[in-house]
Short mmCIF file of C-alpha atoms in Angstrom, two decimals:
data_model
loop_
_atom_site.label_atom_id
_atom_site.label_comp_id
_atom_site.label_asym_id
_atom_site.label_seq_id
_atom_site.Cartn_x
_atom_site.Cartn_y
_atom_site.Cartn_z
CA UNK A 30 54.07 -15.30 15.83
CA UNK A 31 54.17 -18.64 14.08
CA UNK A 32 57.04 -18.91 11.66
CA UNK A 33 57.26 -21.64 9.05
CA UNK A 34 60.25 -22.38 6.87
CA UNK A 35 59.59 -24.35 3.68
CA UNK A 36 62.72 -26.04 2.35
CA UNK A 37 62.70 -27.83 -0.95
CA UNK A 38 64.74 -31.01 -1.37
CA UNK A 39 65.98 -32.29 -4.70
CA UNK A 40 66.87 -35.78 -3.47
CA UNK A 41 66.54 -38.03 -0.43
CA UNK A 42 70.04 -37.24 0.85
CA UNK A 43 69.04 -33.57 1.25
CA UNK A 44 66.42 -34.63 3.78
CA UNK A 45 69.07 -36.29 5.93
CA UNK A 46 71.14 -33.10 5.81
CA UNK A 47 68.17 -31.05 6.97
CA UNK A 48 67.32 -33.36 9.83
CA UNK A 49 70.83 -32.91 11.15
CA UNK A 50 70.99 -29.16 10.57
CA UNK A 51 67.50 -28.19 11.56
CA UNK A 52 67.12 -29.37 15.12
CA UNK A 53 63.43 -28.56 15.10
CA UNK A 54 60.26 -30.51 14.51
CA UNK A 55 59.58 -30.96 10.81
CA UNK A 56 56.90 -32.34 8.53
CA UNK A 57 56.90 -33.26 4.86
CA UNK A 58 55.01 -31.14 2.34
CA UNK A 59 53.74 -33.07 -0.68
CA UNK A 60 50.49 -31.87 -2.28
CA UNK A 61 49.60 -29.64 0.65
CA UNK A 62 45.95 -30.69 0.73
CA UNK A 63 46.18 -31.43 4.46
CA UNK A 64 49.01 -29.12 5.56
CA UNK A 65 47.59 -26.01 3.92
CA UNK A 66 44.20 -26.63 5.55
CA UNK A 67 45.79 -27.03 9.01
CA UNK A 68 47.90 -23.96 8.44
CA UNK A 69 44.91 -21.84 7.49
CA UNK A 70 43.09 -23.07 10.59
CA UNK A 71 45.98 -21.87 12.73
CA UNK A 72 47.23 -25.37 13.60
CA UNK A 73 50.81 -25.37 12.45
CA UNK A 74 52.16 -28.91 12.69
CA UNK A 75 55.85 -27.88 12.62
CA UNK A 76 58.11 -24.89 12.01
CA UNK A 77 59.90 -26.59 9.14
CA UNK A 78 58.16 -28.06 6.14
CA UNK A 79 60.32 -30.11 3.82
CA UNK A 80 58.94 -29.79 0.30
CA UNK A 81 59.33 -33.21 -1.32
CA UNK A 82 57.03 -32.48 -4.25
CA UNK A 83 59.91 -32.15 -6.72
CA UNK A 84 61.24 -35.70 -6.08
CA UNK A 85 60.15 -37.06 -9.47
CA UNK A 86 60.96 -40.78 -8.91
CA UNK A 87 58.38 -40.78 -6.11
CA UNK A 88 55.61 -39.97 -8.57
CA UNK A 89 55.89 -43.21 -10.51
CA UNK A 90 53.74 -46.35 -10.51
CA UNK A 91 55.76 -49.28 -11.82
CA UNK A 92 55.48 -52.99 -12.42
CA UNK A 93 58.63 -54.57 -10.99
CA UNK A 94 57.65 -58.08 -12.08
CA UNK A 95 56.53 -59.45 -8.71
CA UNK A 96 55.04 -56.29 -7.32
CA UNK A 97 53.38 -53.02 -8.19
CA UNK A 98 55.47 -50.24 -6.73
CA UNK A 99 53.57 -47.03 -5.99
CA UNK A 100 55.60 -43.88 -5.43
CA UNK A 101 54.50 -41.94 -2.35
CA UNK A 102 53.79 -38.87 -4.49
CA UNK A 103 51.33 -40.68 -6.79
CA UNK A 104 48.12 -38.67 -6.87
CA UNK A 105 44.63 -40.15 -6.46
CA UNK A 106 43.98 -39.25 -10.07
CA UNK A 107 47.00 -41.21 -11.25
CA UNK A 108 46.01 -44.17 -9.08
CA UNK A 109 42.41 -44.14 -10.30
CA UNK A 110 43.43 -43.97 -13.97
CA UNK A 111 46.36 -46.39 -13.83
CA UNK A 112 45.79 -49.67 -15.67
CA UNK A 113 48.26 -51.36 -13.30
CA UNK A 114 46.38 -50.24 -10.20
CA UNK A 115 42.99 -51.13 -11.73
CA UNK A 116 44.24 -54.62 -12.47
CA UNK A 117 46.38 -55.43 -9.43
CA UNK A 118 45.12 -53.13 -6.68
CA UNK A 119 41.45 -52.72 -7.67
CA UNK A 120 40.21 -51.60 -4.24
CA UNK A 121 42.73 -48.74 -4.37
CA UNK A 122 41.75 -47.72 -7.91
CA UNK A 123 38.15 -47.44 -6.75
CA UNK A 124 38.99 -45.57 -3.53
CA UNK A 125 41.31 -43.12 -5.25
CA UNK A 126 38.46 -42.00 -7.50
CA UNK A 127 36.38 -41.16 -4.44
CA UNK A 128 38.87 -38.95 -2.59
CA UNK A 129 37.74 -35.35 -2.20
CA UNK A 130 36.96 -33.88 -5.57
CA UNK A 131 38.58 -33.91 -9.03
CA UNK A 132 40.59 -30.83 -8.04
CA UNK A 133 41.87 -32.37 -4.83
CA UNK A 134 42.63 -35.61 -6.65
CA UNK A 135 45.06 -33.69 -8.84
CA UNK A 136 47.05 -32.51 -5.78
CA UNK A 137 46.72 -35.03 -2.95
CA UNK A 138 49.22 -37.91 -2.64
CA UNK A 139 49.01 -41.46 -1.35
CA UNK A 140 52.00 -40.85 0.91
CA UNK A 141 50.24 -37.86 2.42
CA UNK A 142 47.06 -39.86 2.96
CA UNK A 143 49.11 -42.45 4.88
CA UNK A 144 51.18 -39.89 6.76
CA UNK A 145 48.07 -37.99 7.84
CA UNK A 146 46.89 -41.32 9.29
CA UNK A 147 43.23 -40.51 9.58
CA UNK A 148 41.19 -43.67 10.31
CA UNK A 149 38.88 -42.33 7.59
CA UNK A 150 41.68 -42.02 4.99
CA UNK A 151 40.37 -43.52 1.77
CA UNK A 152 43.56 -45.17 0.51
CA UNK A 153 44.12 -47.03 3.76
CA UNK A 154 41.50 -49.83 3.81
CA UNK A 155 42.41 -50.78 0.21
CA UNK A 156 46.09 -51.00 1.13
CA UNK A 157 45.19 -53.19 4.11
CA UNK A 158 43.25 -55.66 1.97
CA UNK A 159 45.97 -55.71 -0.68
CA UNK A 160 48.53 -56.44 2.05
CA UNK A 161 50.67 -53.48 1.11
CA UNK A 162 54.18 -52.93 2.36
CA UNK A 163 55.33 -49.40 3.06
CA UNK A 164 58.92 -48.36 2.36
CA UNK A 165 60.47 -45.52 4.29
CA UNK A 166 63.72 -43.57 4.24
CA UNK A 167 65.41 -42.25 7.37
CA UNK A 168 69.00 -41.06 7.68
CA UNK A 169 70.21 -43.02 4.64
CA UNK A 170 68.45 -46.16 5.85
CA UNK A 171 65.52 -47.82 4.12
CA UNK A 172 62.94 -49.74 6.06
CA UNK A 173 59.86 -51.73 5.12
CA UNK A 174 56.73 -52.05 7.25
CA UNK A 175 53.57 -54.03 6.78
CA UNK A 176 50.72 -51.58 6.34
CA UNK A 177 49.02 -53.00 9.47
CA UNK A 178 51.99 -51.85 11.51
CA UNK A 179 52.14 -48.30 10.23
CA UNK A 180 49.44 -46.77 12.42
CA UNK A 181 49.60 -46.18 16.17
CA UNK A 182 46.28 -44.41 16.64
CA UNK A 183 44.07 -41.73 15.10
CA UNK A 184 46.33 -39.32 13.25
CA UNK A 185 49.47 -41.15 14.36
CA UNK A 186 51.96 -43.27 12.53
CA UNK A 187 54.87 -45.12 14.08
CA UNK A 188 57.28 -43.12 11.92
CA UNK A 189 60.01 -41.00 13.47
CA UNK A 190 60.18 -37.28 12.65
CA UNK A 191 62.11 -37.03 9.40
CA UNK A 192 61.22 -40.57 8.33
CA UNK A 193 59.74 -40.32 4.87
CA UNK A 194 57.35 -42.75 3.19
CA UNK A 195 58.93 -43.27 -0.23
CA UNK A 196 56.84 -45.99 -1.82
CA UNK A 197 54.19 -48.64 -1.26
CA UNK A 198 54.53 -52.14 -2.70
CA UNK A 199 51.68 -54.52 -3.47
CA UNK A 200 52.34 -58.09 -4.52
CA UNK A 201 50.80 -58.97 -7.86
CA UNK A 202 48.04 -61.54 -7.39
CA UNK A 203 46.87 -62.77 -10.79
CA UNK A 204 43.15 -63.20 -10.16
CA UNK A 205 42.61 -60.57 -7.51
CA UNK A 206 39.35 -58.69 -7.45
CA UNK A 207 38.42 -55.98 -5.01
CA UNK A 208 36.48 -52.86 -4.27
CA UNK A 209 35.89 -50.03 -1.81
CA UNK A 210 32.82 -48.29 -0.53
CA UNK A 211 32.58 -45.09 1.40
CA UNK A 212 29.59 -43.75 3.24
CA UNK A 213 29.53 -40.00 3.67
CA UNK A 214 27.37 -36.95 3.81
CA UNK A 215 27.21 -36.38 0.07
CA UNK A 216 28.39 -37.81 -3.25
CA UNK A 217 31.60 -35.86 -3.38
CA UNK A 218 33.85 -33.86 -1.05
CA UNK A 219 33.02 -36.17 1.81
CA UNK A 220 35.11 -37.72 4.51
CA UNK A 221 33.97 -41.24 5.31
CA UNK A 222 31.61 -41.93 8.18
CA UNK A 223 32.26 -45.61 7.48
CA UNK A 224 34.40 -47.15 4.80
CA UNK A 225 35.05 -50.72 3.75
CA UNK A 226 37.48 -52.41 1.38
CA UNK A 227 37.45 -55.98 0.16
CA UNK A 228 39.91 -58.04 -1.85
CA UNK A 229 39.45 -61.68 -2.75
CA UNK A 230 39.96 -64.37 -5.28
CA UNK A 231 36.97 -66.25 -6.60
CA UNK A 232 37.36 -69.88 -7.57
CA UNK A 233 34.14 -70.37 -9.53
CA UNK A 234 31.77 -69.27 -6.77
CA UNK A 235 33.99 -70.16 -3.84
CA UNK A 236 35.49 -67.26 -1.90
CA UNK A 237 39.21 -67.68 -1.59
CA UNK A 238 41.57 -65.58 0.48
CA UNK A 239 39.09 -62.87 1.33
CA UNK A 240 40.35 -59.78 3.09
CA UNK A 241 38.09 -57.12 4.58
CA UNK A 242 39.16 -53.82 6.11
CA UNK A 243 37.07 -51.18 7.83
CA UNK A 244 37.75 -47.46 8.12
CA UNK A 245 36.34 -44.77 10.42
CA UNK A 246 34.96 -47.30 12.92
CA UNK A 247 38.00 -47.72 15.11
CA UNK A 248 41.07 -45.77 16.23
CA UNK A 249 42.81 -46.99 13.08
CA UNK A 250 41.80 -48.92 9.99
CA UNK A 251 41.72 -52.64 10.76
CA UNK A 252 41.12 -56.01 9.16
CA UNK A 253 37.92 -57.86 10.11
CA UNK A 254 39.75 -61.16 10.58
CA UNK A 255 36.91 -63.10 12.20
CA UNK A 256 34.48 -62.07 9.47
CA UNK A 257 37.04 -63.11 6.88
CA UNK A 258 37.41 -66.52 8.54
CA UNK A 259 33.65 -67.05 8.34
CA UNK A 260 33.64 -66.49 4.60
CA UNK A 261 36.91 -68.20 3.73
CA UNK A 262 36.44 -71.16 1.38
CA UNK A 263 32.67 -70.82 1.25
CA UNK A 264 30.08 -69.98 -1.34
CA UNK A 265 28.53 -66.62 -0.65
CA UNK A 266 24.80 -66.96 -0.02
CA UNK A 267 22.17 -65.08 1.98
CA UNK A 268 22.44 -67.06 5.24
CA UNK A 269 26.21 -66.85 5.30
CA UNK A 270 26.06 -63.16 4.59
CA UNK A 271 23.73 -62.64 7.56
CA UNK A 272 26.23 -64.46 9.79
CA UNK A 273 29.05 -62.34 8.44
CA UNK A 274 27.04 -59.18 9.06
CA UNK A 275 26.55 -60.17 12.71
CA UNK A 276 30.24 -60.92 13.11
CA UNK A 277 31.56 -57.77 11.49
CA UNK A 278 29.43 -55.70 13.83
CA UNK A 279 31.21 -57.29 16.78
CA UNK A 280 34.59 -56.48 15.30
CA UNK A 281 34.15 -52.74 15.03
CA UNK A 282 34.40 -50.08 17.68
CA UNK A 283 32.89 -46.83 16.42
CA UNK A 284 32.60 -43.62 18.38
CA UNK A 285 30.48 -40.48 18.23
CA UNK A 286 32.38 -37.72 16.51
CA UNK A 287 31.93 -34.66 14.34
CA UNK A 288 30.95 -36.75 11.35
CA UNK A 289 28.57 -39.35 12.72
CA UNK A 290 27.41 -41.33 15.72
CA UNK A 291 28.50 -44.73 16.95
CA UNK A 292 24.90 -45.95 16.60
CA UNK A 293 24.58 -44.94 12.98
CA UNK A 294 27.97 -46.40 12.15
CA UNK A 295 26.98 -49.68 13.76
CA UNK A 296 23.82 -49.71 11.65
CA UNK A 297 25.74 -49.08 8.45
CA UNK A 298 28.74 -51.41 8.79
CA UNK A 299 26.72 -54.61 8.10
CA UNK A 300 24.89 -52.86 5.27
CA UNK A 301 28.15 -51.78 3.64
CA UNK A 302 29.41 -55.35 3.95
CA UNK A 303 26.37 -56.58 2.07
CA UNK A 304 26.66 -53.85 -0.55
CA UNK A 305 30.30 -54.40 -1.20
CA UNK A 306 29.98 -58.18 -1.47
CA UNK A 307 26.77 -58.16 -3.55
CA UNK A 308 26.99 -55.05 -5.68
CA UNK A 309 30.67 -54.51 -5.94
CA UNK A 310 32.07 -58.01 -6.07
CA UNK A 311 29.41 -60.47 -7.17
CA UNK A 312 27.62 -58.26 -9.66
CA UNK A 313 30.61 -56.38 -11.03
CA UNK A 314 33.29 -59.00 -11.20
CA UNK A 315 31.40 -62.18 -11.90
CA UNK A 316 28.64 -63.57 -14.07
CA UNK A 317 26.39 -64.37 -11.10
CA UNK B 282 51.79 -17.79 9.88
CA UNK B 283 54.93 -16.16 8.51
CA UNK B 284 56.75 -18.05 5.81
CA UNK B 285 60.29 -17.66 4.48
CA UNK B 286 60.50 -15.34 1.45
CA UNK B 287 61.50 -17.05 -1.77
CA UNK B 288 61.96 -16.08 -5.41
CA UNK B 289 59.62 -18.01 -7.65
CA UNK B 290 59.97 -18.29 -11.43
CA UNK B 291 57.03 -19.74 -13.32
CA UNK B 292 54.77 -19.23 -16.33
CA UNK B 293 51.65 -17.20 -15.73
CA UNK B 294 49.15 -17.41 -18.58
CA UNK B 295 52.09 -18.53 -20.76
CA UNK B 296 54.28 -15.53 -19.82
CA UNK B 297 57.48 -16.18 -17.83
CA UNK B 298 57.33 -14.28 -14.54
CA UNK B 299 59.49 -13.90 -11.45
CA UNK B 300 58.16 -12.89 -8.05
CA UNK B 301 59.35 -12.75 -4.49
CA UNK B 302 56.77 -13.98 -2.00
CA UNK B 303 56.26 -16.05 1.16
CA UNK B 304 56.92 -19.71 0.29
CA UNK B 305 53.66 -20.95 1.79
CA UNK B 306 51.42 -18.19 0.51
CA UNK B 307 48.37 -19.82 -1.05
CA UNK B 308 48.58 -19.51 -4.84
CA UNK B 309 45.18 -17.80 -4.91
CA UNK B 310 46.62 -14.98 -2.82
CA UNK B 311 49.76 -14.79 -4.94
CA UNK B 312 47.60 -14.37 -8.03
CA UNK B 313 45.17 -11.86 -6.55
CA UNK B 314 47.44 -9.74 -4.34
CA UNK B 315 50.82 -9.92 -6.06
CA UNK B 316 49.78 -10.17 -9.69
CA UNK B 317 46.45 -8.32 -9.29
CA UNK B 318 44.63 -11.03 -11.21
CA UNK B 319 41.38 -11.00 -9.29
CA UNK B 320 39.43 -13.26 -11.64
CA UNK B 321 40.38 -16.21 -9.41
CA UNK B 322 38.04 -16.06 -6.41
CA UNK B 323 38.50 -16.91 -2.75
CA UNK B 324 35.66 -19.01 -1.40
CA UNK B 325 36.13 -21.58 1.37
CA UNK B 326 39.92 -21.44 1.60
CA UNK B 327 40.03 -25.18 2.24
CA UNK B 328 39.95 -26.68 -1.23
CA UNK B 329 36.28 -27.65 -1.25
CA UNK B 330 34.27 -25.02 -3.14
CA UNK B 331 36.35 -24.71 -6.32
CA UNK B 332 35.96 -20.94 -6.64
CA UNK B 333 39.76 -20.67 -6.63
CA UNK B 334 40.29 -23.19 -9.44
CA UNK B 335 43.24 -22.55 -11.73
CA UNK B 336 45.05 -24.83 -14.16
CA UNK B 337 48.46 -26.01 -12.96
CA UNK B 338 50.34 -27.70 -15.81
CA UNK B 339 46.95 -28.15 -17.46
CA UNK B 340 45.24 -29.76 -14.47
CA UNK B 341 42.52 -28.01 -12.46
CA UNK B 342 43.63 -27.53 -8.85
CA UNK B 343 42.36 -25.65 -5.79
CA UNK B 344 44.75 -22.70 -5.75
CA UNK B 345 43.96 -22.00 -2.08
CA UNK B 346 45.84 -25.17 -1.19
CA UNK B 347 48.87 -24.72 -3.47
CA UNK B 348 51.82 -23.13 -1.66
CA UNK B 349 53.34 -20.44 -3.89
CA UNK B 350 56.77 -22.01 -3.88
CA UNK B 351 55.43 -25.15 -5.55
CA UNK B 352 54.51 -23.42 -8.83
CA UNK B 353 58.20 -23.01 -9.57
CA UNK B 354 58.84 -23.90 -13.23
CA UNK B 355 55.19 -24.71 -13.84
CA UNK B 356 52.43 -23.36 -16.08
CA UNK B 357 49.66 -21.54 -14.23
CA UNK B 358 46.57 -20.58 -16.21
CA UNK B 359 43.91 -18.32 -14.74
CA UNK B 360 40.56 -17.16 -16.12
CA UNK B 361 42.28 -14.03 -17.37
CA UNK B 362 44.02 -16.18 -19.99
CA UNK B 363 40.69 -16.52 -21.80
CA UNK B 364 40.22 -12.75 -21.60
CA UNK B 365 43.46 -12.23 -23.45
CA UNK B 366 42.15 -13.79 -26.63
CA UNK B 367 40.34 -11.81 -29.37
CA UNK B 368 36.98 -13.52 -29.17
CA UNK B 369 35.16 -15.10 -26.28
CA UNK B 370 36.14 -18.71 -25.76
CA UNK B 371 33.31 -21.11 -26.73
CA UNK B 372 32.88 -21.91 -23.03
CA UNK B 373 32.34 -18.25 -22.20
CA UNK B 374 29.97 -17.82 -25.16
CA UNK B 375 28.04 -20.98 -24.28
CA UNK B 376 27.74 -20.01 -20.60
CA UNK B 377 26.22 -16.68 -21.61
CA UNK B 378 23.84 -18.24 -24.12
CA UNK B 379 22.58 -20.99 -21.81
CA UNK B 380 22.20 -18.67 -18.82
CA UNK B 381 24.83 -20.52 -16.79
CA UNK B 382 25.97 -17.34 -15.02
CA UNK B 383 24.00 -15.69 -12.22
CA UNK B 384 26.17 -13.99 -9.63
CA UNK B 385 29.25 -15.14 -11.51
CA UNK B 386 31.35 -15.96 -8.47
CA UNK B 387 31.76 -19.67 -9.24
CA UNK B 388 32.07 -19.02 -12.97
CA UNK B 389 35.84 -18.59 -13.40
CA UNK B 390 36.39 -21.87 -11.54
CA UNK B 391 33.65 -23.61 -13.52
CA UNK B 392 35.08 -22.44 -16.83
CA UNK B 393 38.61 -23.59 -16.02
CA UNK B 394 37.50 -27.01 -14.77
CA UNK B 395 35.33 -27.33 -17.87
CA UNK B 396 38.21 -26.25 -20.09
CA UNK B 397 40.31 -29.10 -18.74
CA UNK B 398 37.40 -31.53 -19.14
CA UNK B 399 36.74 -30.60 -22.76
CA UNK B 400 40.42 -31.02 -23.58
CA UNK B 401 40.26 -34.59 -22.25
CA UNK B 402 36.79 -35.35 -23.52
CA UNK B 403 35.44 -33.02 -26.20
CA UNK B 404 31.84 -34.29 -26.05
CA UNK B 405 31.21 -35.40 -22.50
CA UNK B 406 27.95 -36.93 -21.36
CA UNK B 407 25.98 -35.19 -18.62
CA UNK B 408 27.12 -37.94 -16.22
CA UNK B 409 30.74 -37.30 -17.02
CA UNK B 410 30.23 -33.54 -16.67
CA UNK B 411 28.72 -34.04 -13.21
CA UNK B 412 31.70 -36.15 -12.15
CA UNK B 413 34.32 -33.84 -13.59
CA UNK B 414 32.72 -30.72 -12.15
CA UNK B 415 32.06 -32.18 -8.69
CA UNK B 416 34.74 -29.95 -7.17
CA UNK B 417 33.08 -26.70 -8.26
CA UNK B 418 30.11 -25.56 -6.21
CA UNK B 419 27.43 -23.07 -7.24
CA UNK B 420 24.84 -21.56 -4.91
CA UNK B 421 22.82 -19.80 -7.60
CA UNK B 422 22.10 -21.84 -10.68
CA UNK B 423 21.30 -25.38 -9.58
CA UNK B 424 23.98 -26.59 -12.03
CA UNK B 425 21.64 -27.55 -14.87
CA UNK B 426 22.50 -24.63 -17.13
CA UNK B 427 26.17 -24.95 -16.32
CA UNK B 428 26.09 -28.56 -17.57
CA UNK B 429 24.16 -27.42 -20.65
CA UNK B 430 26.71 -24.67 -21.24
CA UNK B 431 29.56 -27.16 -21.10
CA UNK B 432 27.86 -29.53 -23.54
CA UNK B 433 27.08 -26.64 -25.85
CA UNK B 434 30.68 -25.44 -25.72
CA UNK B 435 31.83 -28.95 -26.61
CA UNK B 436 29.58 -28.88 -29.67
CA UNK B 437 30.76 -25.40 -30.63
CA UNK B 438 34.38 -26.47 -30.41
CA UNK B 439 33.61 -29.60 -32.43
CA UNK B 440 32.00 -27.48 -35.16
CA UNK B 441 34.99 -25.16 -35.26
CA UNK B 442 37.38 -28.04 -35.95
#
């Protein structure tokens, strides 16, 4: 019989105590929108769940001056509605509004989305393009990782058991614009078949410092560096876009899975690139 | 799965309550089986259909995904809270008048999500209603009358004030 012990912690030090006392595999319980689903399915990830949902400081989104600091317990709803996130992490504000449904957005957390490490996780491509840094806590030690280094494979982070994501930092870039698109089965309650995030700075009509990340078309989310290099410092026009579409196709590595086929994903990646650059960036953020 | 038993103190439809239950019991089961409040329905069990919607500190949540232990100290409002008032809530009245109820299974969840929406936005557009209600599924009505019911309720509330 599968036994699960849920232990609430009131502060980070309690977690360290538990890791030492409980010499068993453990996971962190935040909103429960992944764990409770696994549990119901009969897949128990660990016999001890550490309930971190009462750690209030982790729910805050703050402007530290140089960075926006996002607590790991911030919900998609908070992220979507936050003026700070809309201004400084626009791709994340957009993505957060597309997670699950309004009900799920009241319970899910950004830390959980990262910890679950699905290549289709909606907060992940935006954090890649905003060059986020992830802060963790483990046995009284804090560590910071670049978001690109957090994921080891589908469903896997590089974190040790008991290592908790506490916050995510994004450097404030004054003229940053960005967006996120997700392709799924329906308008809501959909896990991405393909997702794309873009962040860039526009100098008149010249693309500066463009970053593009793709989700659900590789073992982890990744940056399309070669496609970015093609667009860097250029004016976005139809011929250049066609070149970029060819290149981005070469950068992705989709598979057939429960949600979609590799063929369909390959068809849609270039189309999403066009949509996000035309509709989301050029039409929404500029006067073009 | 067998969870550790815990004592949970919270507010159920504004009343302080204390209960002993498995820590990871889904809130929907706590409400239905321990408190015998069967107005909250079990649908998909995975947070997608919205039949189990309750308000947790005023926000609509899928109660099938909330572990019982996490409601500690919080306000939980179920559809029964509207039953406890003297008259039908404008949402209930409007749903009846517009024909927004067929089998009624999705209705408690719809009403609670709509209640939260109208608190935030007393006269929502149809577009906003569609967005806000996206987490509540209905297999009977085709949603049109539900949206009409919500708009009507918003107007009724506006006239009352």
